[in-house]
Amino acid sequence: MKIKVKVTLKNGVLDPQGKAIQQTLNGMNFSNVEEVRQGKFFEININENDETKAKSQVEDMCKKLLANLVIEDYQII
Amino acid sequence: MKSSVIIFPGSNCDRDMDVALKKFGFKNQMIWHNDKTIPKSDLIVLPGGFSYGDYLRCGSIASKSKIIKSVIDFANSGGLVLGICNGFQILTETGLLPGILQQNMYLNFICKNVFIKIKDKKNKYFKNIKKDILELHIAHNEGNYFCSEQELKSLEDNSQIAITYCDSKGLENDDNNPNGAIKNIAGIFNKSKNILGMMPHPERMIDKYLSGEDGSLFFENLLENLR
């Protein structure tokens, strides 16, 4: 089973890369781009048929490794 | 005094640290990350570098390596653990130190000498050190220390801020903050101050002809405090 995870910076945490991407887009004439926040995306192939169990395991992975909860939030999608 | 330097794949300041520790009288041993135990030590050092290629987040993979459980056990039993640069990043990822080192505010890799102010001397690392301001070297892409307001208050209340970026006279402001770190923080302790994480490299400042000797002060003083 494939589980997808999105890790994003928490609101209020400075994202200098996102800012640089936004400024570049503005410079490419995408002048209406007001903000860009960059994040990470994971596809995890897990040998488990029970979706609830798989998601619960992936949640554990998020807390322990995939996200740093000081600055990041995760979403299992 | 015995010290152990842990080597991860991608560590690159391990040998410099070995040279520095031996120069000032430590009996140092190098420990591979795949080992599970650390021989008896008075000090464990997590050196600078790019452990595991900085994959995922700096220090995150190293913080789950085989050797780390021994480091955590040693730290929790009161042993001295020093993390320099990537070592500091690893310490925050293990949870031994609060907060995280984010990418530098202006997205540039910084490699230069900086001045740092010692904020607390009631600990084994800085007790009796003669100077208040040291000139040390930094070389990092992720040194922008960040933590929640609550954590920051706790760091301040417990005198856990070890060193801050400043100018040669000790002035701490945005102009003297190379990477955007909150409150100019360059290094912090855990609550009991046996664990120190810092971005600057004292091991690069141990030769009066090549660099400067403020790193020598740090190591000489540390050894003296451990005797």
Short mmCIF file of C-alpha atoms in Angstrom, two decimals:
data_model
loop_
_atom_site.label_atom_id
_atom_site.label_comp_id
_atom_site.label_asym_id
_atom_site.label_seq_id
_atom_site.Cartn_x
_atom_site.Cartn_y
_atom_site.Cartn_z
CA MET A 1 0.00 0.00 0.00
CA LYS A 2 1.25 3.44 -0.88
CA ILE A 3 0.87 6.20 1.68
CA LYS A 4 1.61 9.81 0.81
CA VAL A 5 2.86 12.36 3.28
CA LYS A 6 3.18 16.12 2.97
CA VAL A 7 5.54 17.96 5.32
CA THR A 8 5.27 21.73 5.44
CA LEU A 9 6.74 24.50 7.55
CA LYS A 10 4.48 25.67 10.35
CA ASN A 11 2.81 29.04 9.91
CA GLY A 12 5.07 31.83 11.05
CA VAL A 13 8.31 29.90 10.50
CA LEU A 14 10.57 31.80 8.13
CA ASP A 15 11.00 30.09 4.74
CA PRO A 16 13.87 31.86 2.96
CA GLN A 17 13.85 29.37 0.06
CA GLY A 18 10.14 29.93 -0.49
CA LYS A 19 10.79 33.68 -0.45
CA ALA A 20 13.58 33.34 -3.04
CA ILE A 21 11.30 31.24 -5.28
CA GLN A 22 8.54 33.83 -4.93
CA GLN A 23 10.90 36.66 -5.90
CA THR A 24 12.16 34.68 -8.90
CA LEU A 25 8.58 34.01 -10.04
CA ASN A 26 7.83 37.72 -9.67
CA GLY A 27 10.91 38.44 -11.80
CA MET A 28 9.60 36.03 -14.46
CA ASN A 29 6.50 38.23 -14.79
CA PHE A 30 4.30 36.09 -12.53
CA SER A 31 3.73 39.37 -10.76
CA ASN A 32 0.63 38.23 -8.87
CA VAL A 33 2.52 35.60 -6.83
CA GLU A 34 2.33 36.86 -3.26
CA GLU A 35 3.85 34.03 -1.28
CA VAL A 36 5.55 30.64 -1.81
CA ARG A 37 6.07 28.11 0.95
CA GLN A 38 8.27 25.13 0.14
CA GLY A 39 7.68 21.70 1.63
CA LYS A 40 8.48 18.01 1.24
CA PHE A 41 6.48 15.15 -0.23
CA PHE A 42 6.99 11.45 0.53
CA GLU A 43 5.53 8.33 -1.08
CA ILE A 44 5.92 5.39 1.25
CA ASN A 45 5.37 1.85 0.01
CA ILE A 46 4.43 -0.18 3.03
CA ASN A 47 3.76 -3.90 3.18
CA GLU A 48 0.46 -3.68 5.04
CA ASN A 49 -3.09 -4.30 3.80
CA ASP A 50 -4.93 -2.59 6.62
CA GLU A 51 -5.10 1.10 5.75
CA THR A 52 -5.71 2.23 9.34
CA LYS A 53 -2.71 0.28 10.57
CA ALA A 54 -0.52 1.57 7.73
CA LYS A 55 -1.53 5.17 8.38
CA SER A 56 -0.94 4.81 12.07
CA GLN A 57 2.57 3.49 11.36
CA VAL A 58 3.27 6.32 8.96
CA GLU A 59 2.08 8.80 11.58
CA ASP A 60 4.67 7.34 13.94
CA MET A 61 7.32 7.73 11.21
CA CYS A 62 6.32 11.38 10.76
CA LYS A 63 6.71 12.09 14.46
CA LYS A 64 10.00 10.23 14.78
CA LEU A 65 11.79 11.07 11.54
CA LEU A 66 10.01 12.58 8.56
CA ALA A 67 9.03 15.86 10.21
CA ASN A 68 10.71 17.95 12.87
CA LEU A 69 7.76 19.13 14.92
CA VAL A 70 9.64 22.20 16.13
CA ILE A 71 9.15 23.83 12.74
CA GLU A 72 7.15 21.42 10.58
CA ASP A 73 3.64 20.02 10.31
CA TYR A 74 2.78 16.79 8.52
CA GLN A 75 -0.28 15.65 6.69
CA ILE A 76 -0.99 12.06 5.66
CA ILE A 77 -2.90 12.16 2.38
CA MET B 1 41.26 12.42 30.32
CA LYS B 2 39.68 10.24 27.66
CA SER B 3 37.62 11.56 24.78
CA SER B 4 35.75 9.90 21.92
CA VAL B 5 34.98 11.48 18.57
CA ILE B 6 32.13 9.83 16.66
CA ILE B 7 32.61 9.55 12.90
CA PHE B 8 29.54 9.47 10.66
CA PRO B 9 29.67 9.02 6.89
CA GLY B 10 30.16 12.62 5.75
CA SER B 11 31.78 13.93 8.93
CA ASN B 12 34.72 16.10 7.90
CA CYS B 13 35.92 17.83 11.07
CA ASP B 14 36.55 14.59 12.95
CA ARG B 15 40.29 14.56 12.27
CA ASP B 16 40.73 18.26 13.16
CA MET B 17 38.93 17.55 16.43
CA ASP B 18 41.18 14.55 17.07
CA VAL B 19 44.28 16.71 16.50
CA ALA B 20 42.95 19.46 18.79
CA LEU B 21 41.98 17.10 21.62
CA LYS B 22 45.35 15.32 21.52
CA LYS B 23 47.26 18.61 21.35
CA PHE B 24 45.81 19.66 24.69
CA GLY B 25 46.28 16.34 26.42
CA PHE B 26 43.15 14.25 25.85
CA LYS B 27 43.60 10.58 25.05
CA ASN B 28 41.28 10.53 22.10
CA GLN B 29 39.70 7.61 20.27
CA MET B 30 37.71 7.62 17.06
CA ILE B 31 34.38 5.74 17.10
CA TRP B 32 32.56 4.58 13.95
CA HIS B 33 28.81 5.29 13.73
CA ASN B 34 28.00 1.62 13.19
CA ASP B 35 29.49 0.64 16.53
CA LYS B 36 27.08 0.16 19.38
CA THR B 37 29.25 0.94 22.36
CA ILE B 38 31.63 3.70 23.30
CA PRO B 39 34.70 2.89 25.41
CA LYS B 40 34.92 4.68 28.76
CA SER B 41 35.16 8.41 28.06
CA ASP B 42 35.14 11.70 29.94
CA LEU B 43 33.96 13.55 26.85
CA ILE B 44 32.12 12.55 23.67
CA VAL B 45 32.37 14.83 20.65
CA LEU B 46 30.01 14.87 17.68
CA PRO B 47 32.12 16.61 15.03
CA GLY B 48 31.24 18.95 12.19
CA GLY B 49 30.60 17.93 8.61
CA PHE B 50 27.68 16.74 6.52
CA SER B 51 26.63 13.46 8.11
CA TYR B 52 24.67 11.30 5.65
CA GLY B 53 24.90 14.12 3.10
CA ASP B 54 22.53 16.30 5.14
CA TYR B 55 19.68 14.16 3.72
CA LEU B 56 16.13 14.90 4.93
CA ARG B 57 17.29 17.49 7.50
CA CYS B 58 20.82 18.16 8.74
CA GLY B 59 21.63 15.66 11.47
CA SER B 60 18.32 13.81 11.23
CA ILE B 61 19.71 10.52 9.87
CA ALA B 62 22.72 10.58 12.21
CA SER B 63 20.32 11.07 15.11
CA LYS B 64 18.95 7.56 14.38
CA SER B 65 22.32 5.84 13.79
CA LYS B 66 23.42 2.76 15.74
CA ILE B 67 25.88 4.59 17.99
CA ILE B 68 23.40 7.26 19.07
CA LYS B 69 21.73 5.24 21.81
CA SER B 70 25.09 5.01 23.61
CA VAL B 71 25.59 8.77 23.20
CA ILE B 72 22.12 9.47 24.61
CA ASP B 73 22.65 7.09 27.54
CA PHE B 74 26.04 8.69 28.28
CA ALA B 75 24.51 12.20 28.12
CA ASN B 76 21.55 11.23 30.30
CA SER B 77 23.90 9.83 32.92
CA GLY B 78 25.62 13.22 33.14
CA GLY B 79 28.53 12.60 30.72
CA LEU B 80 29.91 15.55 28.77
CA VAL B 81 28.74 15.64 25.15
CA LEU B 82 30.00 18.37 22.84
CA GLY B 83 28.43 18.85 19.41
CA ILE B 84 30.15 21.19 16.97
CA CYS B 85 28.30 22.47 13.89
CA ASN B 86 26.76 19.30 12.36
CA GLY B 87 27.21 17.81 15.83
CA PHE B 88 24.96 20.57 17.20
CA GLN B 89 22.40 19.77 14.49
CA ILE B 90 22.53 16.09 15.47
CA LEU B 91 22.00 16.97 19.15
CA THR B 92 18.85 18.94 18.36
CA GLU B 93 17.55 16.11 16.15
CA THR B 94 18.05 13.57 18.94
CA GLY B 95 16.09 15.83 21.27
CA LEU B 96 19.02 16.13 23.69
CA LEU B 97 18.95 19.87 22.97
CA PRO B 98 15.82 21.88 22.18
CA GLY B 99 15.13 23.76 18.94
CA ILE B 100 16.52 23.27 15.45
CA LEU B 101 19.17 24.74 13.14
CA GLN B 102 17.44 26.07 10.04
CA GLN B 103 18.94 27.22 6.78
CA ASN B 104 20.81 30.53 7.06
CA MET B 105 18.50 33.48 6.62
CA TYR B 106 20.15 34.73 3.40
CA LEU B 107 20.55 31.22 1.93
CA ASN B 108 24.34 31.48 1.71
CA PHE B 109 26.96 29.12 3.04
CA ILE B 110 28.94 31.17 5.57
CA CYS B 111 32.63 30.51 6.12
CA LYS B 112 34.39 33.17 8.20
CA ASN B 113 35.70 34.15 11.59
CA VAL B 114 33.17 35.54 14.06
CA PHE B 115 33.23 36.83 17.60
CA ILE B 116 31.17 35.08 20.23
CA LYS B 117 30.27 36.12 23.74
CA ILE B 118 30.31 33.57 26.54
CA LYS B 119 26.98 33.94 28.33
CA ASP B 120 27.41 31.45 31.14
CA LYS B 121 30.48 30.25 32.97
CA LYS B 122 28.81 28.05 35.57
CA ASN B 123 29.57 24.90 33.61
CA LYS B 124 32.42 22.54 32.76
CA TYR B 125 32.99 24.07 29.32
CA PHE B 126 33.57 27.72 30.18
CA LYS B 127 34.24 27.84 33.93
CA ASN B 128 37.40 29.90 34.64
CA ILE B 129 37.97 30.76 30.98
CA LYS B 130 39.86 34.03 31.00
CA LYS B 131 38.18 35.84 28.12
CA ASP B 132 34.50 36.77 27.72
CA ILE B 133 34.69 37.19 23.96
CA LEU B 134 36.34 34.65 21.68
CA GLU B 135 37.16 34.76 17.99
CA LEU B 136 36.19 31.45 16.39
CA HIS B 137 35.46 30.14 12.92
CA ILE B 138 32.07 29.23 11.47
CA ALA B 139 31.37 27.26 8.29
CA HIS B 140 27.76 26.27 7.77
CA ASN B 141 24.65 26.49 5.64
CA GLU B 142 22.20 25.66 8.43
CA GLY B 143 23.12 27.59 11.56
CA ASN B 144 20.03 29.69 11.98
CA TYR B 145 18.94 28.59 15.46
CA PHE B 146 15.19 28.54 16.00
CA CYS B 147 12.92 27.45 18.83
CA SER B 148 9.45 28.28 20.09
CA GLU B 149 8.93 31.33 22.32
CA GLN B 150 8.22 28.99 25.19
CA GLU B 151 11.49 27.12 24.64
CA LEU B 152 13.38 30.40 24.34
CA LYS B 153 12.00 31.56 27.66
CA SER B 154 13.00 28.27 29.22
CA LEU B 155 16.53 28.58 27.74
CA GLU B 156 16.83 32.09 29.18
CA ASP B 157 15.33 31.23 32.57
CA ASN B 158 17.71 28.29 33.01
CA SER B 159 20.82 30.12 31.66
CA GLN B 160 21.06 27.57 28.85
CA ILE B 161 22.26 30.07 26.25
CA ALA B 162 25.98 29.28 26.10
CA ILE B 163 27.34 31.65 23.47
CA THR B 164 25.98 34.36 21.17
CA TYR B 165 27.30 36.08 18.04
CA CYS B 166 28.65 39.57 18.74
CA ASP B 167 31.28 42.05 17.55
CA SER B 168 34.83 42.35 18.91
CA LYS B 169 33.53 44.42 21.81
CA GLY B 170 30.69 42.09 22.69
CA LEU B 171 27.82 43.99 21.08
CA GLU B 172 25.04 41.57 20.08
CA ASN B 173 22.79 42.87 17.33
CA ASP B 174 21.49 42.01 13.84
CA ASP B 175 24.66 43.35 12.18
CA ASN B 176 26.70 40.79 14.11
CA ASN B 177 24.30 37.94 13.50
CA PRO B 178 25.68 35.95 10.55
CA ASN B 179 22.79 33.56 9.97
CA GLY B 180 19.60 34.98 11.47
CA ALA B 181 19.71 32.87 14.64
CA ILE B 182 17.10 33.82 17.20
CA LYS B 183 18.69 36.11 19.87
CA ASN B 184 22.06 35.72 18.10
CA ILE B 185 22.34 32.22 19.61
CA ALA B 186 25.52 30.39 18.55
CA GLY B 187 25.41 27.63 21.17
CA ILE B 188 23.20 26.22 23.92
CA PHE B 189 23.34 23.80 26.84
CA ASN B 190 20.84 21.29 28.10
CA LYS B 191 19.38 22.06 31.54
CA SER B 192 22.15 20.34 33.50
CA LYS B 193 24.83 21.83 31.20
CA ASN B 194 26.70 18.63 30.48
CA ILE B 195 25.64 18.85 26.82
CA LEU B 196 26.87 21.75 24.69
CA GLY B 197 25.93 22.32 21.06
CA MET B 198 27.65 25.13 19.19
CA MET B 199 28.02 26.22 15.58
CA PRO B 200 31.56 27.73 15.82
CA HIS B 201 34.59 25.46 15.45
CA PRO B 202 37.09 25.84 18.31
CA GLU B 203 39.20 23.05 16.75
CA ARG B 204 40.02 25.39 13.87
CA MET B 205 41.57 28.01 16.15
CA ILE B 206 44.41 26.22 17.87
CA ASP B 207 47.48 27.54 16.08
CA LYS B 208 48.77 31.06 16.56
CA TYR B 209 50.45 31.12 13.14
CA LEU B 210 47.60 29.66 11.10
CA SER B 211 44.44 30.88 12.74
CA GLY B 212 44.33 32.24 16.24
CA GLU B 213 44.36 30.65 19.62
CA ASP B 214 40.94 31.25 21.11
CA GLY B 215 40.12 27.61 20.39
CA SER B 216 43.19 26.64 22.42
CA LEU B 217 41.74 28.56 25.36
CA PHE B 218 38.55 26.54 25.04
CA PHE B 219 40.28 23.13 25.03
CA GLU B 220 42.88 23.97 27.71
CA ASN B 221 40.13 25.26 29.95
CA LEU B 222 37.87 22.25 29.32
CA LEU B 223 40.66 19.82 30.16
CA GLU B 224 41.47 21.74 33.33
CA ASN B 225 37.81 21.67 34.39
CA LEU B 226 37.63 17.92 33.87
CA ARG B 227 40.70 17.18 36.01
#
